[in-house]
């Protein structure tokens, strides 16, 4: 039977507006960080993506979380709420101004004993980590995703999940590279390489979710970093 919805836009602006306005707001410091970022144009995950990650973390209740791309600590603060009693979150950012703001935000929430904030390039830090993470959330330099992927898969425990944010490049991911502005062609090319590597793979389970600028989720199902 023909499904006419298959031929309509996946997420219309009215639906995005509905998702952002109809779902319950966050509370406390998490809400304050979200508002602070949105008022100043600081890049954080949009509300509908945050609600999904909040729901997902509440469901799996991770013990160990790794985040690549802290910004001012919004998503880390959100995920840390769902850590088990002895749980721990490690988050990495290479920008000093973001590092300092995130550090202050974690301190306000008394999260310093539960969140380890590392300053530096993920390319240098990831190889030094020992892993066994239940959840890894990657929201950093888009052209670097495919470079960081093997380390992320190494660091995931069996059955662990990697969530990669912003994989649709503003909806242009399927456009011809010649139509992409030169300044972002590398990102376009690297994101396509990532999707072409991950989606056909039978080593690990994956799916795409049209929230925000697109989420790619990968579940580790074999003791290999290869796809």
mmCIF file of C-alpha atoms in Angstrom:
data_model
loop_
_atom_site.group_PDB
_atom_site.id
_atom_site.type_symbol
_atom_site.label_atom_id
_atom_site.label_comp_id
_atom_site.label_asym_id
_atom_site.label_seq_id
_atom_site.Cartn_x
_atom_site.Cartn_y
_atom_site.Cartn_z
ATOM 1 C CA UNK A 1 0.000 0.000 0.000
ATOM 2 C CA UNK A 2 1.357 3.422 -0.973
ATOM 3 C CA UNK A 3 2.305 5.590 1.997
ATOM 4 C CA UNK A 4 1.955 9.210 0.860
ATOM 5 C CA UNK A 5 3.945 10.404 3.893
ATOM 6 C CA UNK A 6 7.030 8.780 2.377
ATOM 7 C CA UNK A 7 7.115 11.576 -0.195
ATOM 8 C CA UNK A 8 6.844 14.510 2.203
ATOM 9 C CA UNK A 9 9.631 16.304 4.074
ATOM 10 C CA UNK A 10 10.819 14.295 7.053
ATOM 11 C CA UNK A 11 10.606 17.149 9.532
ATOM 12 C CA UNK A 12 8.708 20.270 8.552
ATOM 13 C CA UNK A 13 9.362 23.578 10.287
ATOM 14 C CA UNK A 14 5.964 23.437 11.961
ATOM 15 C CA UNK A 15 6.783 20.017 13.396
ATOM 16 C CA UNK A 16 10.184 21.207 14.629
ATOM 17 C CA UNK A 17 8.451 24.168 16.293
ATOM 18 C CA UNK A 18 5.937 21.805 17.872
ATOM 19 C CA UNK A 19 8.682 19.507 19.205
ATOM 20 C CA UNK A 20 10.552 22.437 20.717
ATOM 21 C CA UNK A 21 7.544 24.098 22.301
ATOM 22 C CA UNK A 22 5.321 21.192 23.371
ATOM 23 C CA UNK A 23 7.802 19.048 25.286
ATOM 24 C CA UNK A 24 8.398 19.861 28.932
ATOM 25 C CA UNK A 25 11.268 22.270 29.599
ATOM 26 C CA UNK A 26 14.251 21.212 31.654
ATOM 27 C CA UNK A 27 14.616 22.396 35.225
ATOM 28 C CA UNK A 28 17.302 23.968 37.395
ATOM 29 C CA UNK A 29 20.852 24.490 36.193
ATOM 30 C CA UNK A 30 20.330 22.467 33.009
ATOM 31 C CA UNK A 31 17.547 24.844 31.954
ATOM 32 C CA UNK A 32 19.702 27.856 32.829
ATOM 33 C CA UNK A 33 22.620 26.587 30.737
ATOM 34 C CA UNK A 34 20.305 25.887 27.794
ATOM 35 C CA UNK A 35 18.802 29.391 27.981
ATOM 36 C CA UNK A 36 22.228 31.020 28.361
ATOM 37 C CA UNK A 37 23.519 29.232 25.252
ATOM 38 C CA UNK A 38 20.445 29.958 23.138
ATOM 39 C CA UNK A 39 20.434 33.644 24.070
ATOM 40 C CA UNK A 40 24.077 34.015 23.020
ATOM 41 C CA UNK A 41 24.122 31.743 19.990
ATOM 42 C CA UNK A 42 26.461 29.228 21.625
ATOM 43 C CA UNK A 43 26.203 25.932 19.717
ATOM 44 C CA UNK A 44 24.439 23.297 21.825
ATOM 45 C CA UNK A 45 22.067 20.524 20.840
ATOM 46 C CA UNK A 46 18.520 21.792 20.115
ATOM 47 C CA UNK A 47 15.745 21.114 22.597
ATOM 48 C CA UNK A 48 14.215 18.199 20.684
ATOM 49 C CA UNK A 49 17.577 16.434 20.494
ATOM 50 C CA UNK A 50 18.206 17.129 24.163
ATOM 51 C CA UNK A 51 14.836 15.609 25.072
ATOM 52 C CA UNK A 52 15.701 12.482 23.102
ATOM 53 C CA UNK A 53 19.101 12.129 24.788
ATOM 54 C CA UNK A 54 17.476 12.742 28.171
ATOM 55 C CA UNK A 55 14.967 9.955 27.448
ATOM 56 C CA UNK A 56 17.632 7.607 26.090
ATOM 57 C CA UNK A 57 19.921 8.081 29.104
ATOM 58 C CA UNK A 58 17.011 7.578 31.497
ATOM 59 C CA UNK A 59 16.280 4.315 29.679
ATOM 60 C CA UNK A 60 19.775 2.795 29.562
ATOM 61 C CA UNK A 61 21.054 4.392 32.812
ATOM 62 C CA UNK A 62 24.728 4.461 31.783
ATOM 63 C CA UNK A 63 27.543 3.868 34.238
ATOM 64 C CA UNK A 64 30.299 5.411 32.109
ATOM 65 C CA UNK A 65 29.831 8.185 29.528
ATOM 66 C CA UNK A 66 32.305 9.860 27.191
ATOM 67 C CA UNK A 67 31.509 13.123 25.434
ATOM 68 C CA UNK A 68 33.576 14.643 22.627
ATOM 69 C CA UNK A 69 32.740 18.336 22.390
ATOM 70 C CA UNK A 70 31.753 19.884 25.722
ATOM 71 C CA UNK A 71 30.885 23.449 24.678
ATOM 72 C CA UNK A 72 29.603 25.053 27.889
ATOM 73 C CA UNK A 73 28.523 21.774 29.463
ATOM 74 C CA UNK A 74 24.824 21.590 28.581
ATOM 75 C CA UNK A 75 24.649 18.046 27.216
ATOM 76 C CA UNK A 76 27.143 16.746 29.797
ATOM 77 C CA UNK A 77 25.055 18.216 32.620
ATOM 78 C CA UNK A 78 21.947 16.657 31.095
ATOM 79 C CA UNK A 79 23.488 13.194 30.728
ATOM 80 C CA UNK A 80 25.134 13.294 34.158
ATOM 81 C CA UNK A 81 21.682 13.397 35.768
ATOM 82 C CA UNK A 82 21.192 9.793 34.685
ATOM 83 C CA UNK A 83 24.485 8.309 35.846
ATOM 84 C CA UNK A 84 24.223 5.406 38.253
ATOM 85 C CA UNK A 85 25.479 5.858 41.826
ATOM 86 C CA UNK A 86 29.122 5.186 40.972
ATOM 87 C CA UNK A 87 28.796 6.524 37.439
ATOM 88 C CA UNK A 88 31.239 8.884 35.790
ATOM 89 C CA UNK A 89 31.316 11.142 32.729
ATOM 90 C CA UNK A 90 34.419 12.256 30.836
ATOM 91 C CA UNK A 91 34.105 15.180 28.430
ATOM 92 C CA UNK A 92 36.644 16.745 26.055
ATOM 93 C CA UNK A 93 36.878 20.241 24.573
ATOM 94 C CA UNK A 94 39.755 22.050 22.893
ATOM 95 C CA UNK A 95 38.549 25.635 23.286
ATOM 96 C CA UNK A 96 39.758 27.350 26.493
ATOM 97 C CA UNK A 97 36.745 29.679 26.728
ATOM 98 C CA UNK A 98 34.329 26.741 26.483
ATOM 99 C CA UNK A 99 36.411 24.747 28.953
ATOM 100 C CA UNK A 100 36.272 27.518 31.554
ATOM 101 C CA UNK A 101 32.538 28.109 31.154
ATOM 102 C CA UNK A 102 31.796 24.371 31.366
ATOM 103 C CA UNK A 103 34.027 24.053 34.417
ATOM 104 C CA UNK A 104 32.065 26.802 36.163
ATOM 105 C CA UNK A 105 28.742 25.235 35.196
ATOM 106 C CA UNK A 106 29.768 21.840 36.559
ATOM 107 C CA UNK A 107 30.937 23.426 39.811
ATOM 108 C CA UNK A 108 27.561 25.148 40.272
ATOM 109 C CA UNK A 109 25.899 21.732 40.100
ATOM 110 C CA UNK A 110 28.404 19.999 42.404
ATOM 111 C CA UNK A 111 29.352 17.691 39.534
ATOM 112 C CA UNK A 112 33.136 17.943 39.835
ATOM 113 C CA UNK A 113 33.341 14.492 41.424
ATOM 114 C CA UNK A 114 31.225 12.924 38.659
ATOM 115 C CA UNK A 115 32.473 14.763 35.574
ATOM 116 C CA UNK A 116 36.076 14.837 34.385
ATOM 117 C CA UNK A 117 36.662 17.769 32.029
ATOM 118 C CA UNK A 118 39.658 17.379 29.720
ATOM 119 C CA UNK A 119 41.063 20.287 27.724
ATOM 120 C CA UNK A 120 42.740 19.493 24.421
ATOM 121 C CA UNK A 121 42.295 17.961 20.996
ATOM 122 C CA UNK A 122 40.309 14.721 20.996
ATOM 123 C CA UNK A 123 42.775 13.306 18.460
ATOM 124 C CA UNK A 124 45.460 13.473 21.157
ATOM 125 C CA UNK A 125 43.294 12.514 24.139
ATOM 126 C CA UNK A 126 41.236 9.589 22.825
ATOM 127 C CA UNK A 127 44.196 7.182 22.398
ATOM 128 C CA UNK A 128 45.098 7.713 26.071
ATOM 129 C CA UNK A 129 41.678 6.637 27.373
ATOM 130 C CA UNK A 130 41.044 3.061 28.438
ATOM 131 C CA UNK A 131 37.367 2.895 27.705
ATOM 132 C CA UNK A 132 34.527 0.514 28.521
ATOM 133 C CA UNK A 133 31.964 3.281 28.045
ATOM 134 C CA UNK A 134 28.249 2.550 27.936
ATOM 135 C CA UNK A 135 27.584 5.694 25.924
ATOM 136 C CA UNK A 136 29.710 8.016 23.802
ATOM 137 C CA UNK A 137 28.247 11.280 22.524
ATOM 138 C CA UNK A 138 30.236 12.966 19.765
ATOM 139 C CA UNK A 139 29.366 16.561 18.887
ATOM 140 C CA UNK A 140 32.629 18.116 17.744
ATOM 141 C CA UNK A 141 34.427 18.946 14.481
ATOM 142 C CA UNK A 142 32.283 17.266 11.823
ATOM 143 C CA UNK A 143 35.180 16.589 9.438
ATOM 144 C CA UNK A 144 36.920 14.685 12.248
ATOM 145 C CA UNK A 145 34.089 12.251 12.989
ATOM 146 C CA UNK A 146 35.415 9.561 10.687
ATOM 147 C CA UNK A 147 38.908 10.005 12.156
ATOM 148 C CA UNK A 148 37.623 9.617 15.717
ATOM 149 C CA UNK A 149 35.336 6.674 14.881
ATOM 150 C CA UNK A 150 37.863 3.813 15.370
ATOM 151 C CA UNK A 151 38.882 5.141 18.796
ATOM 152 C CA UNK A 152 35.249 5.555 19.800
ATOM 153 C CA UNK A 153 34.467 1.974 18.829
ATOM 154 C CA UNK A 154 37.520 0.753 20.743
ATOM 155 C CA UNK A 155 36.384 2.642 23.833
ATOM 156 C CA UNK A 156 32.786 1.386 23.731
ATOM 157 C CA UNK A 157 31.863 -1.676 25.761
ATOM 158 C CA UNK A 158 30.005 -4.481 23.981
ATOM 159 C CA UNK A 159 26.436 -3.308 23.568
ATOM 160 C CA UNK A 160 27.475 0.303 24.136
ATOM 161 C CA UNK A 161 26.083 3.074 21.965
ATOM 162 C CA UNK A 162 27.810 5.860 20.057
ATOM 163 C CA UNK A 163 25.648 8.879 19.190
ATOM 164 C CA UNK A 164 27.053 11.225 16.544
ATOM 165 C CA UNK A 165 25.368 14.617 16.186
ATOM 166 C CA UNK A 166 24.904 16.827 13.110
ATOM 167 C CA UNK A 167 25.391 14.349 10.268
ATOM 168 C CA UNK A 168 22.957 15.909 7.758
ATOM 169 C CA UNK A 169 24.952 19.135 7.232
ATOM 170 C CA UNK A 170 21.911 21.369 7.310
ATOM 171 C CA UNK A 171 20.036 19.021 4.985
ATOM 172 C CA UNK A 172 22.667 19.276 2.233
ATOM 173 C CA UNK A 173 24.388 15.950 2.894
ATOM 174 C CA UNK A 174 23.058 14.395 -0.341
ATOM 175 C CA UNK A 175 23.738 17.429 -2.537
ATOM 176 C CA UNK A 176 26.426 17.234 -5.182
ATOM 177 C CA UNK A 177 29.750 18.388 -3.747
ATOM 178 C CA UNK A 178 30.012 21.041 -6.475
ATOM 179 C CA UNK A 179 26.914 22.714 -5.013
ATOM 180 C CA UNK A 180 28.448 22.914 -1.538
ATOM 181 C CA UNK A 181 30.323 26.132 -0.579
ATOM 182 C CA UNK A 182 34.068 25.522 -0.785
ATOM 183 C CA UNK A 183 34.613 26.378 2.889
ATOM 184 C CA UNK A 184 32.509 23.371 3.994
ATOM 185 C CA UNK A 185 33.220 20.873 1.213
ATOM 186 C CA UNK A 186 35.637 18.922 3.382
ATOM 187 C CA UNK A 187 32.941 18.503 6.031
ATOM 188 C CA UNK A 188 30.473 17.405 3.341
ATOM 189 C CA UNK A 189 32.929 14.872 1.945
ATOM 190 C CA UNK A 190 33.947 13.476 5.349
ATOM 191 C CA UNK A 191 30.361 13.137 6.574
ATOM 192 C CA UNK A 192 29.462 11.249 3.408
ATOM 193 C CA UNK A 193 32.460 8.972 3.929
ATOM 194 C CA UNK A 194 31.252 8.337 7.470
ATOM 195 C CA UNK A 195 27.730 7.424 6.401
ATOM 196 C CA UNK A 196 28.949 5.265 3.517
ATOM 197 C CA UNK A 197 31.191 3.371 5.929
ATOM 198 C CA UNK A 198 28.758 2.875 8.794
ATOM 199 C CA UNK A 199 25.309 2.366 7.298
ATOM 200 C CA UNK A 200 26.020 -0.750 5.135
ATOM 201 C CA UNK A 201 28.080 -2.432 7.864
ATOM 202 C CA UNK A 202 27.013 -5.776 9.322
ATOM 203 C CA UNK A 203 29.547 -5.641 12.158
ATOM 204 C CA UNK A 204 27.606 -3.085 14.182
ATOM 205 C CA UNK A 205 23.967 -1.996 14.306
ATOM 206 C CA UNK A 206 23.238 1.587 13.225
ATOM 207 C CA UNK A 207 20.352 3.939 12.541
ATOM 208 C CA UNK A 208 19.701 7.533 11.523
ATOM 209 C CA UNK A 209 17.331 9.772 13.466
ATOM 210 C CA UNK A 210 16.050 13.035 11.930
ATOM 211 C CA UNK A 211 16.340 15.199 15.034
ATOM 212 C CA UNK A 212 18.187 18.514 14.959
ATOM 213 C CA UNK A 213 20.681 18.218 12.114
ATOM 214 C CA UNK A 214 20.553 14.432 12.218
ATOM 215 C CA UNK A 215 21.794 11.807 14.660
ATOM 216 C CA UNK A 216 23.747 8.703 13.686
ATOM 217 C CA UNK A 217 23.506 5.984 16.340
ATOM 218 C CA UNK A 218 25.818 2.972 16.400
ATOM 219 C CA UNK A 219 25.567 -0.017 18.754
ATOM 220 C CA UNK A 220 28.757 -2.040 19.204
ATOM 221 C CA UNK A 221 27.945 -5.663 18.459
ATOM 222 C CA UNK A 222 31.368 -7.174 17.768
ATOM 223 C CA UNK A 223 34.768 -6.828 19.429
ATOM 224 C CA UNK A 224 36.146 -4.911 16.493
ATOM 225 C CA UNK A 225 36.537 -1.264 15.573
ATOM 226 C CA UNK A 226 36.172 -2.140 11.902
ATOM 227 C CA UNK A 227 33.045 -1.680 9.822
#
